[in-house]
CSV table of C-alpha atoms and ligand atoms in Angstrom, one decimal:
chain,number,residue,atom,x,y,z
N,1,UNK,CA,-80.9,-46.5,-9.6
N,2,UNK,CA,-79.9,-44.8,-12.6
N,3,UNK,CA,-78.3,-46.5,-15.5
N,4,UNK,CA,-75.3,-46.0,-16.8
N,5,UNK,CA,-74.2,-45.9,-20.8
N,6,UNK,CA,-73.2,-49.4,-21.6
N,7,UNK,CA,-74.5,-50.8,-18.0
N,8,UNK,CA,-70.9,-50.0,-16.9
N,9,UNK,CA,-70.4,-50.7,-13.1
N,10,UNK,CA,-67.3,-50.0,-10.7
N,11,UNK,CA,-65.4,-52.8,-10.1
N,12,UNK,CA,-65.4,-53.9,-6.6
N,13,UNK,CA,-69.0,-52.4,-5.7
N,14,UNK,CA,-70.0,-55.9,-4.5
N,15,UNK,CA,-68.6,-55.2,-1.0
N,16,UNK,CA,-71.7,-52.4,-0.5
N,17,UNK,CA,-73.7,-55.9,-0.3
N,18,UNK,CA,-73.2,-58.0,2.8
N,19,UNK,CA,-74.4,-61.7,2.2
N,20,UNK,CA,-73.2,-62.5,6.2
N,21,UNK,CA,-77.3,-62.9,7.0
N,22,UNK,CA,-77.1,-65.6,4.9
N,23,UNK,CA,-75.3,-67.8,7.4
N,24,UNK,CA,-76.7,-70.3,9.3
N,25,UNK,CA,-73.4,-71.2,11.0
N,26,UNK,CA,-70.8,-69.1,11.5
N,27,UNK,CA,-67.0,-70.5,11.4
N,28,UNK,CA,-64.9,-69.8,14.5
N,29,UNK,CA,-61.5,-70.1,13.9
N,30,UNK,CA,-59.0,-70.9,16.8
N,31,UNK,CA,-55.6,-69.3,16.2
N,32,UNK,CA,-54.0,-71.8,18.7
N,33,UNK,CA,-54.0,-75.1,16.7
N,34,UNK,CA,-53.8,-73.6,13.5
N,35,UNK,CA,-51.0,-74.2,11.3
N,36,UNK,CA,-51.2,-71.1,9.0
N,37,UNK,CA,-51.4,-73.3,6.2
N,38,UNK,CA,-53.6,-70.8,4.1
N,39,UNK,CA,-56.3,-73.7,3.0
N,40,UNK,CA,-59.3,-72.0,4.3
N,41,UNK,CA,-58.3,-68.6,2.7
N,42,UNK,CA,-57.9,-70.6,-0.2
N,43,UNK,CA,-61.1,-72.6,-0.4
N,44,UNK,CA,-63.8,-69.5,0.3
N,45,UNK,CA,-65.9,-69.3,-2.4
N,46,UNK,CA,-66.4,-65.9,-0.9
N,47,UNK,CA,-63.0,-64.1,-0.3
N,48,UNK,CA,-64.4,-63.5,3.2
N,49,UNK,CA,-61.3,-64.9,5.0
N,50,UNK,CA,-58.1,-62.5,5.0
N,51,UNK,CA,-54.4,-63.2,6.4
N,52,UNK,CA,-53.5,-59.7,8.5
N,53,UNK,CA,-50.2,-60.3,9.7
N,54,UNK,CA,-50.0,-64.3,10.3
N,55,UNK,CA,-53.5,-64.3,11.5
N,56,UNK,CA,-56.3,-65.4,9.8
N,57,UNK,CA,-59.7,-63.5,9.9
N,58,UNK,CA,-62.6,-64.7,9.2
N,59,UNK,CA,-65.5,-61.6,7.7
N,60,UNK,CA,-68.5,-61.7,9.2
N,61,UNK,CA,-69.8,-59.8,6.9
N,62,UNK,CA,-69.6,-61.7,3.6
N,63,UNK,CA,-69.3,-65.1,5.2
N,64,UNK,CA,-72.3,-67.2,4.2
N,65,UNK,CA,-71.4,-70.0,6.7
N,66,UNK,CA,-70.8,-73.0,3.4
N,67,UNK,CA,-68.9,-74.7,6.3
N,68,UNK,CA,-66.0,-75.6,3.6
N,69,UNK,CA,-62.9,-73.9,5.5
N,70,UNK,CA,-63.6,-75.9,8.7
N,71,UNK,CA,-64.0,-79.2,6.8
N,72,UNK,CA,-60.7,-78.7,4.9
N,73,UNK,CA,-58.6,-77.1,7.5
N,74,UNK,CA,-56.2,-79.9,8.2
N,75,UNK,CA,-56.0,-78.8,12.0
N,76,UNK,CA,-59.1,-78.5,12.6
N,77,UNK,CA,-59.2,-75.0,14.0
N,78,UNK,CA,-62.4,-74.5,12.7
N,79,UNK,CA,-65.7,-75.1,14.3
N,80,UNK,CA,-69.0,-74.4,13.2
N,81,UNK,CA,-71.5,-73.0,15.5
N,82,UNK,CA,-75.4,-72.4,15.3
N,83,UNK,CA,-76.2,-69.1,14.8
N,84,UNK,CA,-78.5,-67.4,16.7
N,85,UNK,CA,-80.6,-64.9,15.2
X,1,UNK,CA,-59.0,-47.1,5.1
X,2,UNK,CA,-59.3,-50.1,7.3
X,3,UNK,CA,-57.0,-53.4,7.6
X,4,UNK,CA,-60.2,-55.2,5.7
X,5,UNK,CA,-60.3,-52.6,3.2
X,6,UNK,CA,-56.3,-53.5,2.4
X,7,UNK,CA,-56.8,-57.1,2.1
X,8,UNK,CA,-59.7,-56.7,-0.4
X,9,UNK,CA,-57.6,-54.6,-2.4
X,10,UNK,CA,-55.4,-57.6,-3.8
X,11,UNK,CA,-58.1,-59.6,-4.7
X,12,UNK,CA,-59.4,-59.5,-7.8
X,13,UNK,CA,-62.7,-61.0,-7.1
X,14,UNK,CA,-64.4,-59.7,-3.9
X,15,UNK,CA,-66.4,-60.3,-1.3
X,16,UNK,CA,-70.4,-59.9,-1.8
X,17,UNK,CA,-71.1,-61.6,-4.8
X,18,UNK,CA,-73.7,-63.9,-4.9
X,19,UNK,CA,-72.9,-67.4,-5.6
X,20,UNK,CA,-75.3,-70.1,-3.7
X,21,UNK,CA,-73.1,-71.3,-0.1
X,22,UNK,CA,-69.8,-73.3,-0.8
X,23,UNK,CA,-70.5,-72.7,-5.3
X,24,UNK,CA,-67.4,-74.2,-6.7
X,25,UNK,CA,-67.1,-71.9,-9.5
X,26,UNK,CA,-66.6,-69.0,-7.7
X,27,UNK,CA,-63.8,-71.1,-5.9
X,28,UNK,CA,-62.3,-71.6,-9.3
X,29,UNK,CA,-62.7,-67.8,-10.6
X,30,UNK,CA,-60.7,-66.8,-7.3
X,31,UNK,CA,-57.6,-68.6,-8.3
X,32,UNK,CA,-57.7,-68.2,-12.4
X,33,UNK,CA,-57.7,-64.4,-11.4
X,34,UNK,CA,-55.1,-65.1,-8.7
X,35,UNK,CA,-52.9,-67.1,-11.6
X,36,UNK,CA,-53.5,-64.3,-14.3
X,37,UNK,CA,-53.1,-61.2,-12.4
X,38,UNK,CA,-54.9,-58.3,-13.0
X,39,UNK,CA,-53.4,-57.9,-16.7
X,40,UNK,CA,-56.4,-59.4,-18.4
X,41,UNK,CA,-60.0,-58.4,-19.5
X,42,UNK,CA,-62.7,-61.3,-19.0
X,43,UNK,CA,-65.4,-62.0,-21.1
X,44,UNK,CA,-68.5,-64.4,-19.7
X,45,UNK,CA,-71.3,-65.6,-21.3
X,46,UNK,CA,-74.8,-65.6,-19.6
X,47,UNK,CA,-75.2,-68.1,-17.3
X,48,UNK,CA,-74.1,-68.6,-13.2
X,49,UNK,CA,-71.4,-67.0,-13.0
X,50,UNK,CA,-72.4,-63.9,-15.1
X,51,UNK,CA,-76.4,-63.7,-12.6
X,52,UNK,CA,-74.3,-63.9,-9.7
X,53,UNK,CA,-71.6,-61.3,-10.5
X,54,UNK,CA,-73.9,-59.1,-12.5
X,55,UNK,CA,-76.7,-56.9,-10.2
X,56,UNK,CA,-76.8,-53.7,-11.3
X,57,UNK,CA,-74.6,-51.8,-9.3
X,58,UNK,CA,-72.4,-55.0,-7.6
X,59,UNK,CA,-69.7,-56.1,-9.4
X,60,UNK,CA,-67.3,-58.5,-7.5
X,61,UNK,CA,-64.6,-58.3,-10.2
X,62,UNK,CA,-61.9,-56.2,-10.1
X,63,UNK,CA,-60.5,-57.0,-14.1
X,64,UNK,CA,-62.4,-55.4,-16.7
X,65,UNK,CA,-65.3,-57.8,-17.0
X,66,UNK,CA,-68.3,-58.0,-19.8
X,67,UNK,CA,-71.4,-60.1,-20.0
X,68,UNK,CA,-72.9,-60.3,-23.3
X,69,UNK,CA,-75.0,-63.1,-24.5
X,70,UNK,CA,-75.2,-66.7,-24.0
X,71,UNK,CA,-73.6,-68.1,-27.1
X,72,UNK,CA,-71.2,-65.2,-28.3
X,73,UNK,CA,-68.4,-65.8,-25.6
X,74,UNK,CA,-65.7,-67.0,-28.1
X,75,UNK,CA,-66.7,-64.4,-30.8
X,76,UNK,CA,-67.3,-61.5,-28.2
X,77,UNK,CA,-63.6,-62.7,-27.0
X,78,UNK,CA,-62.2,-62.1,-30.6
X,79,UNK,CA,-63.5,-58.9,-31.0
X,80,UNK,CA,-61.8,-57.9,-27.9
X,81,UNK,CA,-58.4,-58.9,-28.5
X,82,UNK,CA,-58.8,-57.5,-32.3
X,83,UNK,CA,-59.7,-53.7,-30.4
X,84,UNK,CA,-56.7,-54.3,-27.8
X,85,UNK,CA,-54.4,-55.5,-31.0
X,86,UNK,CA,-55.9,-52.1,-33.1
X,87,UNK,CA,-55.0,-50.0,-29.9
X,88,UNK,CA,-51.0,-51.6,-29.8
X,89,UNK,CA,-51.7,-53.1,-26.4
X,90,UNK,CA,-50.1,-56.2,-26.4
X,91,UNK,CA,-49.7,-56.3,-22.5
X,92,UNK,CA,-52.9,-56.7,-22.0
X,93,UNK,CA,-54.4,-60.9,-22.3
X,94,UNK,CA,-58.0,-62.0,-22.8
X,95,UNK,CA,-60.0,-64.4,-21.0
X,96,UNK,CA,-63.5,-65.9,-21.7
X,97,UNK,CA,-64.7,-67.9,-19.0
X,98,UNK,CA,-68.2,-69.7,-20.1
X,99,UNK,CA,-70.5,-72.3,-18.6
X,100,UNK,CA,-70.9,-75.6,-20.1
X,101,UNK,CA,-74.0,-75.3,-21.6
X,102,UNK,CA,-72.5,-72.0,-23.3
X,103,UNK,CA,-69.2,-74.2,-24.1
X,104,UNK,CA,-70.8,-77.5,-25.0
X,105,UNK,CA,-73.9,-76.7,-26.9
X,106,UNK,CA,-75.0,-72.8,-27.7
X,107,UNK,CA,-71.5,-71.2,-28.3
X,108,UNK,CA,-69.7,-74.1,-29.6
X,109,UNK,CA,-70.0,-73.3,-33.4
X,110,UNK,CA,-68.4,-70.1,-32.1
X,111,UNK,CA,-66.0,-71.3,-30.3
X,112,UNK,CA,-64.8,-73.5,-32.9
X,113,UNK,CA,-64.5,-70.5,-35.2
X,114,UNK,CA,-62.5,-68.7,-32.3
X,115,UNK,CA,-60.0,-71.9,-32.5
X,116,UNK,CA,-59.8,-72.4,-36.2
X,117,UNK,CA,-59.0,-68.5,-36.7
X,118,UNK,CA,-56.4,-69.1,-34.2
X,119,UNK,CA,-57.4,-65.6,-31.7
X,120,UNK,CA,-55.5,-65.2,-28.7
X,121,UNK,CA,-57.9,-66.0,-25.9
X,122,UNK,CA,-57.5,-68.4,-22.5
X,123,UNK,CA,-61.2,-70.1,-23.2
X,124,UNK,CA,-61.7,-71.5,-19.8
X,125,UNK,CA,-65.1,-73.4,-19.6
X,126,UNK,CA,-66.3,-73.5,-15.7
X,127,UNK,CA,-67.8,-77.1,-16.4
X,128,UNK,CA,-71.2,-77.5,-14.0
X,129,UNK,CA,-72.4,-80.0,-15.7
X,130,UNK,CA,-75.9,-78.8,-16.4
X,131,UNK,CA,-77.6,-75.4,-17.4
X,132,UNK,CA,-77.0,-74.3,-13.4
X,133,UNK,CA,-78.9,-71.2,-14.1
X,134,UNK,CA,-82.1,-71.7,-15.3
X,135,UNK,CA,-82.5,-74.5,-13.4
X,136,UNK,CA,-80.8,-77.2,-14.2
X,137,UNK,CA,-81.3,-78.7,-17.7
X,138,UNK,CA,-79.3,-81.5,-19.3
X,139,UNK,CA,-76.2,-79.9,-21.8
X,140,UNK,CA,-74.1,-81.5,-23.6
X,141,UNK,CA,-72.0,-81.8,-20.5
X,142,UNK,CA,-74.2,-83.7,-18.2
X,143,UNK,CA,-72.8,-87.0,-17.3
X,144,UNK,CA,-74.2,-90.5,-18.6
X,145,UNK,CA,-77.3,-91.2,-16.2
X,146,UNK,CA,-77.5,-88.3,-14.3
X,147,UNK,CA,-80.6,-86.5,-13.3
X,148,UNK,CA,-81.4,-83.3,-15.1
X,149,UNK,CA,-84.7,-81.4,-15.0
X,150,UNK,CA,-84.9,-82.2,-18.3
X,151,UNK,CA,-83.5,-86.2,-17.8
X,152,UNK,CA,-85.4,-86.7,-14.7
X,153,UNK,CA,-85.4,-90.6,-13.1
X,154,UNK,CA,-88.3,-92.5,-13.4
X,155,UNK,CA,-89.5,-95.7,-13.3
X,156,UNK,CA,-89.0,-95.8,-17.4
X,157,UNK,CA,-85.7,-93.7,-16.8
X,158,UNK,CA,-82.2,-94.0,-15.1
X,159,UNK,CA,-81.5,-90.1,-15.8
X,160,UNK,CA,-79.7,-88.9,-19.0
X,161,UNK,CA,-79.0,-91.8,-21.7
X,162,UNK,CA,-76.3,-89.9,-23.2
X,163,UNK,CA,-72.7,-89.5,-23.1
X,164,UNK,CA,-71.1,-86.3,-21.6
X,165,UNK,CA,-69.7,-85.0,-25.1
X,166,UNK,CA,-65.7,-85.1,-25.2
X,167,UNK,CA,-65.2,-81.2,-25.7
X,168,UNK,CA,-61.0,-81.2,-24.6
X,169,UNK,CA,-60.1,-83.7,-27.4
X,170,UNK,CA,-62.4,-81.7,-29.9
X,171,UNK,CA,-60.8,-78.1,-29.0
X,172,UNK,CA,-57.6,-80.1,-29.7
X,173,UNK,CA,-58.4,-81.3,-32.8
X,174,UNK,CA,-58.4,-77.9,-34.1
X,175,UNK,CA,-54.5,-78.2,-33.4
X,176,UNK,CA,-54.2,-75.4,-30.7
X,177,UNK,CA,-51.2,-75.0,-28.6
X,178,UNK,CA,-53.0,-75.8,-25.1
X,179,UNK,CA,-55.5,-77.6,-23.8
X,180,UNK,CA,-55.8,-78.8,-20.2
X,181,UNK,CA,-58.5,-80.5,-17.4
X,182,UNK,CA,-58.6,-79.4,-14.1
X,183,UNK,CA,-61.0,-79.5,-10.9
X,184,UNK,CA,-61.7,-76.8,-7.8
X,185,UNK,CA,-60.6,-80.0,-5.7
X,186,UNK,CA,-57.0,-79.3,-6.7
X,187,UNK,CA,-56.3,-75.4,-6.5
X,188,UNK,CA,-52.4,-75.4,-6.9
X,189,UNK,CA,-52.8,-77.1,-10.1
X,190,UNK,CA,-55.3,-75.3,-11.3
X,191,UNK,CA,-53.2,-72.1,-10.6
X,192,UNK,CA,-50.1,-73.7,-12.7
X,193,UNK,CA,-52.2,-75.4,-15.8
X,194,UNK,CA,-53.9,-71.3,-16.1
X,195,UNK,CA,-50.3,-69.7,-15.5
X,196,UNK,CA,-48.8,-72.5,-18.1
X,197,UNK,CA,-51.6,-71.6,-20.7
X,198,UNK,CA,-51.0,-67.7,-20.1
X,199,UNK,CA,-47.2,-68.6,-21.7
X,200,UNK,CA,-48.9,-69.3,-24.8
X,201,UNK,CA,-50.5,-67.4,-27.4
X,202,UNK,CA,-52.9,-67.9,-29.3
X,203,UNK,CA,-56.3,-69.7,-28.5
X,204,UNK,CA,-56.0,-72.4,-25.6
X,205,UNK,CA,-58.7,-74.2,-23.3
X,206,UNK,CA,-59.3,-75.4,-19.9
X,207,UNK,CA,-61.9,-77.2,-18.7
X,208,UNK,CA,-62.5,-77.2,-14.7
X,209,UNK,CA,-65.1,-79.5,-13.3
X,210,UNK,CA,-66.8,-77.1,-11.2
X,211,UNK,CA,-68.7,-79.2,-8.1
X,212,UNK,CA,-71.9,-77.7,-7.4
X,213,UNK,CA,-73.9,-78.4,-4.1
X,214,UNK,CA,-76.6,-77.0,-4.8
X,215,UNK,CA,-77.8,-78.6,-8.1
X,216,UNK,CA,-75.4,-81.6,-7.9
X,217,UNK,CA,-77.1,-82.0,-4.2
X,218,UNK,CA,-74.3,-82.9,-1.9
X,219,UNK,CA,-73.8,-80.4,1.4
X,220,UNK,CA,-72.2,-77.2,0.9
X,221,UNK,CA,-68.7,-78.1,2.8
X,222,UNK,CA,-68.1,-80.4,0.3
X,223,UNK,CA,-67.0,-78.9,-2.8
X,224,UNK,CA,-63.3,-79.9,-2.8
X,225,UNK,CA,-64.1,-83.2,-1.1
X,226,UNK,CA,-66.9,-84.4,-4.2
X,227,UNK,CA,-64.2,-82.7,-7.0
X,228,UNK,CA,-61.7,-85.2,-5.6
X,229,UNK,CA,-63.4,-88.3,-5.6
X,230,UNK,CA,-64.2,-87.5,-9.1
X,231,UNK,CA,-60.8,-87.5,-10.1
X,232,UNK,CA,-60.0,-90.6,-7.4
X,233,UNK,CA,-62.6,-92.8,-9.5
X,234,UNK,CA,-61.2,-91.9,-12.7
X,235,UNK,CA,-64.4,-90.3,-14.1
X,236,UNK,CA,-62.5,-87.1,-14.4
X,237,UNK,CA,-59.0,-87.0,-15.7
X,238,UNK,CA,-56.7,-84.3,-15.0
X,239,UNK,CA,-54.5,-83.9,-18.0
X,240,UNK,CA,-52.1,-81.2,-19.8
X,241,UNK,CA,-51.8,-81.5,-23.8
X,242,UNK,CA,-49.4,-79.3,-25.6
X,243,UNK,CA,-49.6,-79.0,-29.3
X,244,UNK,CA,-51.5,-82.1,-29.5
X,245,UNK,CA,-49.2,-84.4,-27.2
X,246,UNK,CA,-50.4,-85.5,-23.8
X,247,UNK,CA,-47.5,-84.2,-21.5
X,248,UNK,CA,-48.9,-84.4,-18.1
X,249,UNK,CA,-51.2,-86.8,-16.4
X,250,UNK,CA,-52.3,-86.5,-12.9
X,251,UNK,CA,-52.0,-90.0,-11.1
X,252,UNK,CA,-54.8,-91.3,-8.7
X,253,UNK,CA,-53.4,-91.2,-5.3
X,254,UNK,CA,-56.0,-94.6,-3.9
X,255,UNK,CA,-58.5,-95.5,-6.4
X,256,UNK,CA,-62.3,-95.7,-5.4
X,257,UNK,CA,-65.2,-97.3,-7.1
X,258,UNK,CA,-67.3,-95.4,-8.6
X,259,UNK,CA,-70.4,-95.6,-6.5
X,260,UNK,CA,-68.1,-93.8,-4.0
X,261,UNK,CA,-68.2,-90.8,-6.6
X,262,UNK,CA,-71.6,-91.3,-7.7
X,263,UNK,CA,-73.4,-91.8,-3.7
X,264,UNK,CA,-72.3,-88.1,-2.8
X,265,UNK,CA,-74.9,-86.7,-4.8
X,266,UNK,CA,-78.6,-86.8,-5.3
X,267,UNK,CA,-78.0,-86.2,-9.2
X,268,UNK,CA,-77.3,-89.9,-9.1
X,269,UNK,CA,-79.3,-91.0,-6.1
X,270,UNK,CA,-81.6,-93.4,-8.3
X,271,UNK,CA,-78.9,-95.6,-9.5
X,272,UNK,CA,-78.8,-97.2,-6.0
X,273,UNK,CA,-82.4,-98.8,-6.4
X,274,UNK,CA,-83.2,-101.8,-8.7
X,275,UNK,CA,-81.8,-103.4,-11.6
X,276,UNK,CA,-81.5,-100.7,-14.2
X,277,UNK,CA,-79.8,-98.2,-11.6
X,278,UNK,CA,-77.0,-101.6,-11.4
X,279,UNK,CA,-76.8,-102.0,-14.9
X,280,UNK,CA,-76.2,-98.1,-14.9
X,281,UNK,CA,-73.5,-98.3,-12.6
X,282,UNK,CA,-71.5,-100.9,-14.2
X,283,UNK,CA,-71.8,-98.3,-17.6
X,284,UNK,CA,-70.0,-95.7,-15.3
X,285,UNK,CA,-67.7,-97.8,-14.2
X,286,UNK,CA,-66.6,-99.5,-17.5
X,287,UNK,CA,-66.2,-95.2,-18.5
X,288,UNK,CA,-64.2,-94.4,-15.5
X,289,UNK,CA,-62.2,-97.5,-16.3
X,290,UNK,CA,-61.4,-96.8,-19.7
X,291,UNK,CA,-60.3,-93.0,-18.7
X,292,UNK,CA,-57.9,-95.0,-16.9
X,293,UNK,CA,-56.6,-96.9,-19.5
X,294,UNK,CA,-56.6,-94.1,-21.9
X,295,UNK,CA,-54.7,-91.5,-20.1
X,296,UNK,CA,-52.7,-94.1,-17.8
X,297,UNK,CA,-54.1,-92.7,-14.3
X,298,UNK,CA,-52.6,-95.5,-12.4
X,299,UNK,CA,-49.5,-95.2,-11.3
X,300,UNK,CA,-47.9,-98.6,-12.8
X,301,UNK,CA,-50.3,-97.8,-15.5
X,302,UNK,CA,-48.8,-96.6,-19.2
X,303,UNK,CA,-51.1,-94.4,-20.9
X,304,UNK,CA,-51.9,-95.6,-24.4
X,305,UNK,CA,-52.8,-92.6,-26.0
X,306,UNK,CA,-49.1,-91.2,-25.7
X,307,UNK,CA,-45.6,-91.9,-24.8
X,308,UNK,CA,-44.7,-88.4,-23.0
X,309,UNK,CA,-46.8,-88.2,-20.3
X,310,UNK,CA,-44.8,-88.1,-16.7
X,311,UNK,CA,-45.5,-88.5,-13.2
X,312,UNK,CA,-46.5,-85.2,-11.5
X,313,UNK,CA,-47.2,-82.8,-9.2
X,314,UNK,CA,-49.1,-83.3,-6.2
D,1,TPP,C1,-80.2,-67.8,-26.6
D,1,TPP,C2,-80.5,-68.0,-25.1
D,1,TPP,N1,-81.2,-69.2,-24.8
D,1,TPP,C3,-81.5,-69.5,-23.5
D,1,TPP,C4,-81.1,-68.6,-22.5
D,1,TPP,C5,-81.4,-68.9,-21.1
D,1,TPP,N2,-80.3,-69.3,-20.3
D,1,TPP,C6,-79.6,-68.4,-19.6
D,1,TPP,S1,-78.3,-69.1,-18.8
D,1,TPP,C7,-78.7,-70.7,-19.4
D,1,TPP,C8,-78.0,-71.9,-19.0
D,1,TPP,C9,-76.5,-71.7,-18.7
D,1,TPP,O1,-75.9,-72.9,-18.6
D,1,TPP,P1,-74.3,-73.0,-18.5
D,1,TPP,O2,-73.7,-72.4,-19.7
D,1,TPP,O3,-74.0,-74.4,-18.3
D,1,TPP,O4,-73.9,-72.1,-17.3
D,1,TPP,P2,-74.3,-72.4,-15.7
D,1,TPP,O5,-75.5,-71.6,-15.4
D,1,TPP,O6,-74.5,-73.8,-15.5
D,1,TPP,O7,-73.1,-71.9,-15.0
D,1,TPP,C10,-79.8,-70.6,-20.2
D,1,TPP,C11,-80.5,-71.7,-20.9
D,1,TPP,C12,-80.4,-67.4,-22.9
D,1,TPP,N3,-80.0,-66.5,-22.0
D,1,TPP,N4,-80.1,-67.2,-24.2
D,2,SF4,S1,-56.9,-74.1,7.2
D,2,SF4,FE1,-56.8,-74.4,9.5
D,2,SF4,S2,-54.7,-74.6,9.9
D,2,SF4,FE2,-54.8,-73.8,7.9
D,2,SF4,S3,-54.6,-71.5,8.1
D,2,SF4,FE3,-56.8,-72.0,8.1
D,2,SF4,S4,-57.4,-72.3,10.3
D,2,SF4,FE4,-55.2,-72.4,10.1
D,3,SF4,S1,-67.8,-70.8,6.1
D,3,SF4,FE1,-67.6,-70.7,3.8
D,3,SF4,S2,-68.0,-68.5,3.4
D,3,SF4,FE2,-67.6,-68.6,5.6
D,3,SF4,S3,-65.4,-68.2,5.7
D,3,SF4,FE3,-65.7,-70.5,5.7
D,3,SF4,S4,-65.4,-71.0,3.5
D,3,SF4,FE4,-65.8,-68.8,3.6
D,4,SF4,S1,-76.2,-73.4,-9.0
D,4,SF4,FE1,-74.2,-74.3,-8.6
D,4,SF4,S2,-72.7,-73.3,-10.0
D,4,SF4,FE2,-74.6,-72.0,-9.9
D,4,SF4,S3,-74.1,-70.5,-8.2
D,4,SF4,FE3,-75.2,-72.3,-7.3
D,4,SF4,S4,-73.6,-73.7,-6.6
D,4,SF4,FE4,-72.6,-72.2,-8.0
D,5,MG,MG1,-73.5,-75.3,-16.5
């Protein structure tokens, strides 16, 4: 990789590196009991959990499966699930 | 562009960094950007959050963002707003967001120059209580008797026999206009204590207990959850002072011991065996206690240190 003058890097370039295979268990969200409160977009340390028109989606991509949006969603519509590799 | 690619374009600190699972500063960095807007440069000292936003090439931040060393935040932060102030660009704000050890110990002669000069930087210090980084030392920040790699528990130890250093009442001391606590367990106030410090100018600090699951060793789901006992048990007060006055407390909802804090997390795991780990806890407890007192974290409670401070948000 060449270096740039000043190490100067594009913002946003961490998206061209997925941490999903770090996940052990992946969150499932249910769109049925959930209130759309927003807590579980809030909470993720990884921005990997985006509101497209009044639904919530988790990215399977960046998610690394912390398990901290299914233990603070207040309606528990989140369940984690052994993943399978 | 795709419906993914949209949503990633309004926050200002993406996806694909790489934090440990469930790392309450990243948590925190989310909603200070959310709070400030995109308006702002950041400047961050080595440490976590610089190594897991810094691989060549993968940059999670979407604000102009520089990493320099690990004890020239405050000064590195100067120099900025002195260019931005050269160039007549007074729209633009400066941020340094440091670690503790950086805050606390190798960057505090700086930052007390940065505070005496009176510079127009949000000093936010991403409080982890230990050198996170490289591994886990003791800093100035590490709480009475907890285990570091460099306080480790012993039969001839109970963990770290000194006092986590009182950093908020020092940067106020140097008669700033700001200066506020705050914790990743409660996000909304976070938001409002960085957007309240962003009216003022000039230098200001906030100090956000960052939980951390990995070193701290409590399971990764339970960032917020270990953040709010803290501030349940009185060990970490949430407070607002503005130009030296106290002016907002935040009230504990149901008060908990503090073994309830303290059992969470492995750091403090040897306090729960034998007579010196007691003796230890009641030393906690008597701190927790007199935060109490001090800042009037009760409800009934009147603080003692001021007259102004209200009952607040939730
Ligand atoms: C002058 C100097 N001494 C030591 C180091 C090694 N070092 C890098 S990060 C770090 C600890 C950072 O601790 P803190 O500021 O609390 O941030 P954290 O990693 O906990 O977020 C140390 C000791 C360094 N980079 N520079
Ligand atoms: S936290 Fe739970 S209830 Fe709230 S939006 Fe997320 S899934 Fe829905
Ligand atoms: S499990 Fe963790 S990383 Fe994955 S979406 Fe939930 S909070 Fe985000
Ligand atoms: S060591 Fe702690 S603060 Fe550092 S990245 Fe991991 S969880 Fe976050
Ligand atoms: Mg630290």
């Amino acid at each position: 990789m060449k270096v740039t003058i000043g190490a100067v890097v594009k913002g946003g370039t961490s998206l061209g590196y997925k941490t999903g295979n770090w996940r052990d268990e992946r969150p499932v969200l249910d769109m049925e009991p959930c209130k759309r409160c927003g807590q579980c977009e809030s909470v993720c340390p990884d921005s990997a959990i985006h509101i497209i028109d009044e639904y919530y989606i988790i990215d399977y991509d960046f998610c690394k499966g912390c398990g901290l949006c299914a233990y603070e969603c207040p309606a528990d519509a989140i369940e984690m699930v052994q993943e399978e590799k | 562009m795709n419906t993914k690619e949209i949503t990633n374009q309004e926050e200002l600190f993406v996806s694909g960094h790489r934090a440990c699972h469930g790392c309450g500063m990243a948590i925190a960095v989310r909603h200070i950007l959310k709070a400030t807007g995109k308006n702002v440069i950041v400047v961050t000292p080595t440490g976590c959050l610089e190594t897991f936003t810094s691989p060549f090439g993968y940059s999670p931040w979407r604000v102009p963002w520089i990493h320099h060393l690990f004890e020239n935040g405050p000064a590195i932060a100067t120099g900025v707003v002195a260019a931005l102030k050269a160039q007549g660009r007074d729209d633009t704000r400066v941020l340094a967001i440091g670690g503790d050890g950086s805050t606390f110990d190798i960057g505090f002669g700086a930052l007390s120059g940065m505070l005496e000069r009176g510079d127009d930087v949000l000093y936010i210090c991403a409080d982890n209580g230990a050198y996170m980084n490289t591994g886990g030392q003791r800093s100035g920040a590490s709480p009475l008797y907890s285990a570091t790699t460099t306080d480790p528990a012993g039969r001839s130890s109970v963990g770290k026999f000194q006092m986590k250093k009182d950093i908020p009442t020092i940067v106020a001391a140097h008669g700033v206009p700001y200066v506020a606590t705050a914790s990743v367990a409660y996000l909304k106030d976070l938001e409002k204590k960085i957007k309240k410090a962003m009216t003022y100018h000039g230098p200001r600090y906030i100090q956000i207990d960052s939980t951390c699951p990995s070193v701290w060793g409590f399971p990764s789901d339970r960032t917020l959850e270990v953040g709010r006992l803290a501030v349940e048990c009185g060990i970490t007060p949430l407070f607002e002072m503005e130009n030296g006055e106290i002016t907002k407390v935040r009230k504990i909802k149901k008060k908990i011991s503090i073994e309830d804090y303290l059992k969470t997390q492995k750091r403090f795991r040897h306090l729960f065996a034998g007579d010196q780990g007691r003796e230890a806890l009641k030393e906690i407890q008597d701190l927790a206690d007199a935060n109490i007192r001090k800042y009037g974290l009760l409800k009934q409670a009147k603080a003692e240190t001021t007259t102004s401070s209200e009952e607040v948000f939730t």
